Amino acid sequence: MAYSDKVIEHYNNPRNVGSFTKDTPGVGTGLVGAPECGDVMKLQIKVNLDTGVIEDAKFKTFGCGSAIASSSLATEWLKGKTVDQAAEIKNTDIVNELKLPPVKIHCSVLAEDAIKAALSDYKAKWGESAGAGQAAATATTSS
Amino acid sequence: MSQTVNYFEVFGLPRTLGIDAGQLQAKFYELSRRYHPDFQQSAPPAEQERALTLSALVNTAYRTLRDPIARIEYLVRLEEGRDTREGSAVKPAAPPELLEEIFEVQEMLEDAKASGLDDEGRNRLAAERDRLVARCRQEEELLTGALAADWDEASPAGRPRVVAAFKAALATRAYLRTVIDDLEAALDPAGETDVTHHRH
């Protein structure tokens, strides 16, 4: 199967690879996996607690090229967004940007799941807004 | 035999997991002979075509049901009606601690590869692989043992619960197998895949 140029570009030059210490103020961590292929993806955001803007994002993905590209792209998109704006990122945006074929759509779903998991972890840990209670509820239903 | 029967029906079996391997094989031989293209040469073309389709179906059904794990994977697909319009492939939620563990092993593997694999590094990876292989085997024993027995004894109302347990165990096994494969590949870049070959 041929990867698109954008997938290859992200795969060869992944952006924002790495991690933050979990307990750093403003850091939210999402760790998700795809049982079909065994891929695991960790995505973290670092939010400025005064402004609510995502100042930095990092990821580490053990998986195929599309999963790496999807999470790399996701971290690029996350930076500079507010937490609420970040929640609007959809897997279909990633599919369109990377021109993922149907068999690789689940990689973009994984990236969206990772964003959501990171956001709800952030809200559970650091969000004092109304969204905090909601995020905690989501976190408990996922077990 | 219709071309749309499921694999259990191909062999005239109920949708249960306790299958006698000998009986399955005997029935497979019988059906193979019945639909074998060599025995259909004097049949009309439409009949020959049908036999060819059925012959392929019998082969696939046998390969699937013969393997106790593939049998369960197939049962789960069947129960969920996947591949059909109303199919609901609900993803099982991975246990968070498993994901953490897999992630840690992958990081360890990455570090080991980055620092060049010396003997000590290889031994650590091999020990990790052996530990995970044992875990994987446990999961398989759970699937083909206790859970399969649960399925065969479950009332129709109790079946969805067993299907959910199958899916969770199959997902765990899938994660373990991926990381085991990655460890194997690092320990033996030449691509030897025979696991027993690596045992010391």
mmCIF file with all atom_site columns, C-alpha atoms in Angstrom, chain A residues 35-124:
data_model
loop_
_atom_site.group_PDB
_atom_site.id
_atom_site.type_symbol
_atom_site.label_atom_id
_atom_site.label_alt_id
_atom_site.label_comp_id
_atom_site.label_asym_id
_atom_site.label_entity_id
_atom_site.label_seq_id
_atom_site.pdbx_PDB_ins_code
_atom_site.Cartn_x
_atom_site.Cartn_y
_atom_site.Cartn_z
_atom_site.occupancy
_atom_site.B_iso_or_equiv
_atom_site.pdbx_formal_charge
_atom_site.auth_seq_id
_atom_site.auth_comp_id
_atom_site.auth_asym_id
_atom_site.auth_atom_id
_atom_site.pdbx_PDB_model_num
ATOM 1  C CA . PRO A 1 35  ? -6.322  -3.889 19.676 1.00 0.00 ? 35  PRO A CA 1
ATOM 2  C CA . GLU A 1 36  ? -6.630  -4.755 15.957 1.00 0.00 ? 36  GLU A CA 1
ATOM 3  C CA . CYS A 1 37  ? -2.966  -3.998 15.352 1.00 0.00 ? 37  CYS A CA 1
ATOM 4  C CA . GLY A 1 38  ? -1.485  -3.686 18.845 1.00 0.00 ? 38  GLY A CA 1
ATOM 5  C CA . ASP A 1 39  ? -0.399  -0.076 18.303 1.00 0.00 ? 39  ASP A CA 1
ATOM 6  C CA . VAL A 1 40  ? 0.016   2.149  21.347 1.00 0.00 ? 40  VAL A CA 1
ATOM 7  C CA . MET A 1 41  ? -0.014  5.946  21.304 1.00 0.00 ? 41  MET A CA 1
ATOM 8  C CA . LYS A 1 42  ? 0.795   8.440  24.064 1.00 0.00 ? 42  LYS A CA 1
ATOM 9  C CA . LEU A 1 43  ? -0.155  12.052 23.516 1.00 0.00 ? 43  LEU A CA 1
ATOM 10 C CA . GLN A 1 44  ? 0.382   14.853 26.007 1.00 0.00 ? 44  GLN A CA 1
ATOM 11 C CA . ILE A 1 45  ? -0.664  18.490 26.106 1.00 0.00 ? 45  ILE A CA 1
ATOM 12 C CA . LYS A 1 46  ? 0.780   21.260 28.228 1.00 0.00 ? 46  LYS A CA 1
ATOM 13 C CA . VAL A 1 47  ? -1.779  23.931 28.932 1.00 0.00 ? 47  VAL A CA 1
ATOM 14 C CA . ASN A 1 48  ? -1.064  27.444 30.179 1.00 0.00 ? 48  ASN A CA 1
ATOM 15 C CA . LEU A 1 49  ? -3.210  27.455 33.320 1.00 0.00 ? 49  LEU A CA 1
ATOM 16 C CA . ASP A 1 50  ? -3.812  31.226 33.072 1.00 0.00 ? 50  ASP A CA 1
ATOM 17 C CA . THR A 1 51  ? -4.949  31.397 29.474 1.00 0.00 ? 51  THR A CA 1
ATOM 18 C CA . GLY A 1 52  ? -6.253  27.858 28.846 1.00 0.00 ? 52  GLY A CA 1
ATOM 19 C CA . VAL A 1 53  ? -4.166  27.702 25.678 1.00 0.00 ? 53  VAL A CA 1
ATOM 20 C CA . ILE A 1 54  ? -2.189  24.593 24.760 1.00 0.00 ? 54  ILE A CA 1
ATOM 21 C CA . GLU A 1 55  ? 1.404   25.810 24.720 1.00 0.00 ? 55  GLU A CA 1
ATOM 22 C CA . ASP A 1 56  ? 3.079   22.570 23.822 1.00 0.00 ? 56  ASP A CA 1
ATOM 23 C CA . ALA A 1 57  ? 2.185   19.015 22.826 1.00 0.00 ? 57  ALA A CA 1
ATOM 24 C CA . LYS A 1 58  ? 4.219   15.850 22.601 1.00 0.00 ? 58  LYS A CA 1
ATOM 25 C CA . PHE A 1 59  ? 3.620   12.311 21.456 1.00 0.00 ? 59  PHE A CA 1
ATOM 26 C CA . LYS A 1 60  ? 5.205   8.933  21.311 1.00 0.00 ? 60  LYS A CA 1
ATOM 27 C CA . THR A 1 61  ? 3.654   6.241  19.134 1.00 0.00 ? 61  THR A CA 1
ATOM 28 C CA . PHE A 1 62  ? 4.662   2.646  18.641 1.00 0.00 ? 62  PHE A CA 1
ATOM 29 C CA . GLY A 1 63  ? 2.837   1.670  15.498 1.00 0.00 ? 63  GLY A CA 1
ATOM 30 C CA . CYS A 1 64  ? 2.643   1.963  11.741 1.00 0.00 ? 64  CYS A CA 1
ATOM 31 C CA . GLY A 1 65  ? 3.540   4.993  9.622  1.00 0.00 ? 65  GLY A CA 1
ATOM 32 C CA . SER A 1 66  ? -0.042  6.245  9.532  1.00 0.00 ? 66  SER A CA 1
ATOM 33 C CA . ALA A 1 67  ? -0.391  6.081  13.311 1.00 0.00 ? 67  ALA A CA 1
ATOM 34 C CA . ILE A 1 68  ? 2.862   8.008  13.745 1.00 0.00 ? 68  ILE A CA 1
ATOM 35 C CA . ALA A 1 69  ? 1.858   10.593 11.133 1.00 0.00 ? 69  ALA A CA 1
ATOM 36 C CA . SER A 1 70  ? -1.633  10.975 12.638 1.00 0.00 ? 70  SER A CA 1
ATOM 37 C CA . SER A 1 71  ? -0.287  11.680 16.114 1.00 0.00 ? 71  SER A CA 1
ATOM 38 C CA . SER A 1 72  ? 2.501   13.903 14.809 1.00 0.00 ? 72  SER A CA 1
ATOM 39 C CA . LEU A 1 73  ? -0.042  15.992 12.910 1.00 0.00 ? 73  LEU A CA 1
ATOM 40 C CA . ALA A 1 74  ? -2.329  16.057 15.947 1.00 0.00 ? 74  ALA A CA 1
ATOM 41 C CA . THR A 1 75  ? 0.397   17.596 18.136 1.00 0.00 ? 75  THR A CA 1
ATOM 42 C CA . GLU A 1 76  ? 1.018   20.277 15.490 1.00 0.00 ? 76  GLU A CA 1
ATOM 43 C CA . TRP A 1 77  ? -2.656  21.149 15.389 1.00 0.00 ? 77  TRP A CA 1
ATOM 44 C CA . LEU A 1 78  ? -3.022  21.166 19.157 1.00 0.00 ? 78  LEU A CA 1
ATOM 45 C CA . LYS A 1 79  ? -0.400  23.828 19.781 1.00 0.00 ? 79  LYS A CA 1
ATOM 46 C CA . GLY A 1 80  ? -1.924  27.282 20.084 1.00 0.00 ? 80  GLY A CA 1
ATOM 47 C CA . LYS A 1 81  ? -5.473  25.996 20.450 1.00 0.00 ? 81  LYS A CA 1
ATOM 48 C CA . THR A 1 82  ? -7.595  26.438 23.540 1.00 0.00 ? 82  THR A CA 1
ATOM 49 C CA . VAL A 1 83  ? -8.745  23.289 25.306 1.00 0.00 ? 83  VAL A CA 1
ATOM 50 C CA . ASP A 1 84  ? -12.247 23.748 23.878 1.00 0.00 ? 84  ASP A CA 1
ATOM 51 C CA . GLN A 1 85  ? -10.954 24.254 20.340 1.00 0.00 ? 85  GLN A CA 1
ATOM 52 C CA . ALA A 1 86  ? -8.792  21.147 20.696 1.00 0.00 ? 86  ALA A CA 1
ATOM 53 C CA . ALA A 1 87  ? -11.865 19.080 21.526 1.00 0.00 ? 87  ALA A CA 1
ATOM 54 C CA . GLU A 1 88  ? -13.217 19.886 18.075 1.00 0.00 ? 88  GLU A CA 1
ATOM 55 C CA . ILE A 1 89  ? -10.425 18.143 16.177 1.00 0.00 ? 89  ILE A CA 1
ATOM 56 C CA . LYS A 1 90  ? -11.996 15.210 14.353 1.00 0.00 ? 90  LYS A CA 1
ATOM 57 C CA . ASN A 1 91  ? -10.399 12.104 12.960 1.00 0.00 ? 91  ASN A CA 1
ATOM 58 C CA . THR A 1 92  ? -11.873 12.993 9.549  1.00 0.00 ? 92  THR A CA 1
ATOM 59 C CA . ASP A 1 93  ? -9.744  16.182 9.529  1.00 0.00 ? 93  ASP A CA 1
ATOM 60 C CA . ILE A 1 94  ? -6.670  13.992 9.954  1.00 0.00 ? 94  ILE A CA 1
ATOM 61 C CA . VAL A 1 95  ? -7.849  11.562 7.247  1.00 0.00 ? 95  VAL A CA 1
ATOM 62 C CA . ASN A 1 96  ? -8.302  14.447 4.807  1.00 0.00 ? 96  ASN A CA 1
ATOM 63 C CA . GLU A 1 97  ? -5.011  16.130 5.619  1.00 0.00 ? 97  GLU A CA 1
ATOM 64 C CA . LEU A 1 98  ? -2.965  12.930 5.366  1.00 0.00 ? 98  LEU A CA 1
ATOM 65 C CA . LYS A 1 99  ? -5.078  11.351 2.614  1.00 0.00 ? 99  LYS A CA 1
ATOM 66 C CA . LEU A 1 100 ? -5.349  8.125  4.585  1.00 0.00 ? 100 LEU A CA 1
ATOM 67 C CA . PRO A 1 101 ? -6.833  5.145  2.737  1.00 0.00 ? 101 PRO A CA 1
ATOM 68 C CA . PRO A 1 102 ? -9.849  3.344  4.277  1.00 0.00 ? 102 PRO A CA 1
ATOM 69 C CA . VAL A 1 103 ? -7.711  0.614  5.889  1.00 0.00 ? 103 VAL A CA 1
ATOM 70 C CA . LYS A 1 104 ? -5.790  3.286  7.810  1.00 0.00 ? 104 LYS A CA 1
ATOM 71 C CA . ILE A 1 105 ? -8.719  5.314  9.080  1.00 0.00 ? 105 ILE A CA 1
ATOM 72 C CA . HIS A 1 106 ? -8.470  3.564  12.442 1.00 0.00 ? 106 HIS A CA 1
ATOM 73 C CA . CYS A 1 107 ? -5.077  5.257  12.921 1.00 0.00 ? 107 CYS A CA 1
ATOM 74 C CA . SER A 1 108 ? -6.759  8.655  12.774 1.00 0.00 ? 108 SER A CA 1
ATOM 75 C CA . VAL A 1 109 ? -9.450  7.411  15.168 1.00 0.00 ? 109 VAL A CA 1
ATOM 76 C CA . LEU A 1 110 ? -6.668  6.428  17.531 1.00 0.00 ? 110 LEU A CA 1
ATOM 77 C CA . ALA A 1 111 ? -5.214  9.943  17.329 1.00 0.00 ? 111 ALA A CA 1
ATOM 78 C CA . GLU A 1 112 ? -8.618  11.484 18.068 1.00 0.00 ? 112 GLU A CA 1
ATOM 79 C CA . ASP A 1 113 ? -9.043  9.107  21.011 1.00 0.00 ? 113 ASP A CA 1
ATOM 80 C CA . ALA A 1 114 ? -5.607  10.150 22.271 1.00 0.00 ? 114 ALA A CA 1
ATOM 81 C CA . ILE A 1 115 ? -6.508  13.855 22.053 1.00 0.00 ? 115 ILE A CA 1
ATOM 82 C CA . LYS A 1 116 ? -9.755  13.239 23.941 1.00 0.00 ? 116 LYS A CA 1
ATOM 83 C CA . ALA A 1 117 ? -7.984  11.167 26.589 1.00 0.00 ? 117 ALA A CA 1
ATOM 84 C CA . ALA A 1 118 ? -5.340  13.861 27.068 1.00 0.00 ? 118 ALA A CA 1
ATOM 85 C CA . LEU A 1 119 ? -7.991  16.571 27.340 1.00 0.00 ? 119 LEU A CA 1
ATOM 86 C CA . SER A 1 120 ? -10.052 14.699 29.896 1.00 0.00 ? 120 SER A CA 1
ATOM 87 C CA . ASP A 1 121 ? -6.936  13.871 31.905 1.00 0.00 ? 121 ASP A CA 1
ATOM 88 C CA . TYR A 1 122 ? -6.027  17.554 31.832 1.00 0.00 ? 122 TYR A CA 1
ATOM 89 C CA . LYS A 1 123 ? -9.521  18.583 32.945 1.00 0.00 ? 123 LYS A CA 1
ATOM 90 C CA . ALA A 1 124 ? -9.617  15.975 35.695 1.00 0.00 ? 124 ALA A CA 1
#
